[in-house]
Amino acid sequence: MSELAPLGPLLLAAVRPSAEGLLRRALGWARDLERLGVDVPLPIAHDLGLLLAAPTNYLEIAARRALAAAVTGHPGAAKMHEGYVEAIRALADDDTFERVRALRPSDDLVVVLLTKLLSGHESGRRRGSSEGIDVLDLGSVGSLESLERKLPALFAEAPRDADIEAIARFLRELTRLRVVLDTIDLDTVRLLAVVGQDGGAPSASIVSGLAQVELLSALSSLQANDVVNFSLELLPSVLETKRRSAPGTYATGGYQGLTRRGSLDSLVLTELAWDDDELMRRLIDDEVLFHARERSEDEASRLHLVLVDASASMRGDRTTFARGVAIALAKRLELEGEEARIRFFDRRLYEPFGGGASARQRRGALAAALPHVLAFRGERGRSPERVMRQLLAELEVLRARDRRSPVVHLVTHGAFYAPRALVQEVHSRASLFAVFIAPHREAQDDESSPDASLDIDFLDLLDGHWTVDQATLSKSDDRARRAKEIVQAIPKSQERPTSVRASLPPTGVRPSAPRSQR
Amino acid sequence: MSDLLHDALSRGPSLIERGQPNEGLAMLLGAAAEVDADARDYSALLHALQRAFHQTGNPRGVASIAWYLADVASPSLLTAPPPVDVARTQRMRGDEAAAARAFEEAGLLAHAAVSRERAGDLSGARALWSRLSHRVEGNDERVAQSARRPEAAAEQSYVLGLVRYNVARNSSSSRTDRARRDAIVGSVGALEEAASQFETLGQRERAFDCYNALAAIGATTGTFEHALEGRVNLIRVLREDYLQQYALQQFDEAMAVAEAASEFAAAASFAREAMSYARGLGLAADATTYAKRAIDLHAGTARAILRAGGPPELAENALLAAIGLAAEIGLLARAYGLYQEAAAIEGLDEVRRARHRRGAEHLRGADDAPAREGSKPTARPPGPPLEVWIVDVIEWEQGGLAEEACADILFDAGSRAKTAIERARDPATAPLRRRALLARLLALDIARRQGDGSLPQAAGALVELVRRLGEIVDYRVLSPLEALARHEAPEVRAKAVEAAGNMPFKRSAQLLRAAAEDDDRTVVEAAARATARKQSPVFVDPLRRLARDATAPAVRTAALKALTGIDNSEAADAVLTALEAGSAADRAAIIEALRKRGRIDRGSKLMIAARERMARGVSAEVAHDLQAALGSLE
């Protein structure tokens, strides 16, 4: 049997790509599906993958001419295959396929979408005769330009009954496949596109490099759809944020603005026009102007830890709000050139996902972490005390290793009973902001403020806090407005944290005033 | 009447009259061991024994029999015994306020508080719970010292959480009551901490108790977050412990709680998880039932969002989740209806609505797949006891004293017993109560003799006490057995482990785990024997852990042998994994155990799992072992 024998079933494929590159991509998808443990017949993975990934003008949808002769030994196969070609043609015109194609999905995303479409499907239970595709080294097989010519011979190298039967099963299950197709959440994919943009330049391959498993769990997660919808409500306002261009004093780039501190070589020359006494006074009073240098991103002055509660208490609307706010906040901070790490906690504080030490890695950190943020599942107990202790220990390490000022943003429920003394210690090492989603009560007192149902005794220690009640969560506009307020109210790095109270929205939407309850 | 009873009744009292009290009492107590005797005969014997205790100056023995007989009219019962017994007598008389005073005098604040609650004195109860809370927090030297062990520290956090919750329970429910709020906050914090510590120590059974209490706090205070936290983690612990039906039972309760709180999205997530879980267990009918429930709940979520003026996209997501699930289980007509509902959502953009209309078109005329005939969901066991915040604190306060645990059992009654007399004669509970009476009398005797120095070597008597406790199959004797399993004499420890082997409660496995690491060989051997008897699905997880972690080879092989006797997939997996990767001794033990069982049912989980492993491919050596253990797999 020849090395390319596993490709023989492609004779049954209904789609023919116009470029060898597309064919190689399709074979790569089939290989990745095999590695993910999803047994999908090669022709189906090939055809549906190409419909998802490539513009239709790059594809020809028709049966291979040699097919009729190749399946003569299988009664009814040729007729059945006509039905298959028709089905593929209909799917090519399907709205969902068109919308996915418009997003130019990466190979990872195509694999994940194929998994979602076919993993529960009867046609996806037996892969046919293309076993070995996972070990086929596409790099060493040379050009595949002549594959089309070779297909009849490759097809004849092994019995192909299983492949023909797989296509028949596919047709029987077509209705269910269409339902799965219709219920794929395209907004999740869209969010990946929006968040993956770097500095306004659209990324060609938005989710490339993401772990397929993380992506798959994000697309399969029930809550992910809600989080995505909510994030998409918030992100347009966040994306208005321009990359922060804070002036610095180091010569890492060109001059960028004016500042009142600097070295003599960057003194604004017109300052020398003052008479000596006036120049001396200006020097003493710090009024002399210097040219400011463009600042390196590595000099970002703050490191933000966005801690999102993933305990069981957050199930339902709370999780949607918490993760949506966390994504939007992280995106805002990222656009401002600051590093934000989204981390989850339940009984313990989990490690951040994605990101890295370099500025470039940091820029893509949110995109890399997004599937993780959407799909993360904690719910292994709840221990605010332990989490705060862990945070404290990490802040200690940070203080020794990182010169940036840490800022902690806590997004949790209103029954987060951390010991006051611990919160005080955290606050002595980092700025501390918190969003509390007020406890759900069956008989919510309409007259009481959201804060009335908070049992938190450390509110006065926070640099700012916001309370979101159930009534706000249940109303579309209120919820989005409140979330935007929260995301925008975090002070920029030049501002002192206390300014959050001074820059508050008008009464009624203002963060709750801190108060001690003990 | 048996000869023994007749002989004891005729000679025992006269021996005491003639100045031979020990002989007379021994004869009467020996006859009392006939716990299956006729009620009237047994009653006559106990009256004789009670008179003997009178004569020999044993007021606690007198009181114990009085409780069993439900005859507490004698005034001496309120003067002669110590306060703790007086309190119980008052309780039997129905005077809970007087019982509370006596318990308080005995230093048993939790017992006193419970009596106050029963007497309707909530402020008095609250004050007592509050005092106890301060004591547990560390003021009490005994507690402070014991808290140096990690297990004791976790136990202290747990008890503290329960006690604080009891403070809250007995406080005014007004929102302005700061003390109540502080008590709830403190309670939740302590329970979270305890659960975390127990899980770290690998004591999931105890973590389960913490989450159970947390769920109850959520229910009492109407705080859904606590209820969720408790329920989700209860389910997790039960799943990790392979207690499948109990886990499904908790899923049912969690759904009900979430629905009652109008948290449809959370309820739907529970239903979906339950569906996946049941599907994984091969419970197809349960999985379908949960899937249908999830569809209803998703649809309910969507409607609730729309009713409340919520985001239409979220309502759409909920409907799409329902559609996907309906299609998955073949309910295409249902999916069609849901598509139409999605297409009609007001406020949703037209592109999306058009997409749903197209989706509906695809399914026009489709039918729901017929339900499989004869497939019914499996029955669920009852949930855990509700009042753990009382029961567990009482147990903690009793400190593992056998006499007190047995006294509680003496007060038991069958469900139909309404009066004291009915209780005394209740045939349903009589054998258990008689055994408890005997064990209590023995425990009291040992304590008295140790107190007056007449029993310098108590080990022999304690071994006998453990034997008697082992005959009482009741959850409440686990605490005394655990205390005795820490005794300095190895023969007492070994006997306690042996007794634990008879207990069907999962908690008894903790005792085996500790005993498996004992320095004394007899204790380890006893642990191995007890382990081999634990052939129940309840013990799959502890047995797997013992088979994996126990340092004593005898305990490891005993655990593996026990697993071969349990027909579920987790046990089968553990057995086959040991056959594939275990030591030579482990493999030999399994082969021997399976051969002794004789022919194994082809449809058993073990055979099915073995065939699957063979199909996946195993080494020649493992294939040989499988063949040797199971015979032909074809």
mmCIF file of C-alpha atoms in Angstrom, chain B residues 370-376:
data_model
loop_
_atom_site.group_PDB
_atom_site.id
_atom_site.type_symbol
_atom_site.label_atom_id
_atom_site.label_comp_id
_atom_site.label_asym_id
_atom_site.label_seq_id
_atom_site.Cartn_x
_atom_site.Cartn_y
_atom_site.Cartn_z
ATOM 1 C CA PRO B 370 -40.467 7.958 20.354
ATOM 2 C CA ALA B 371 -39.511 7.332 23.975
ATOM 3 C CA ARG B 372 -38.054 3.921 24.677
ATOM 4 C CA GLU B 373 -40.555 1.674 26.319
ATOM 5 C CA GLY B 374 -39.883 0.331 29.773
ATOM 6 C CA SER B 375 -37.117 2.788 30.517
ATOM 7 C CA LYS B 376 -37.734 4.415 33.850
#
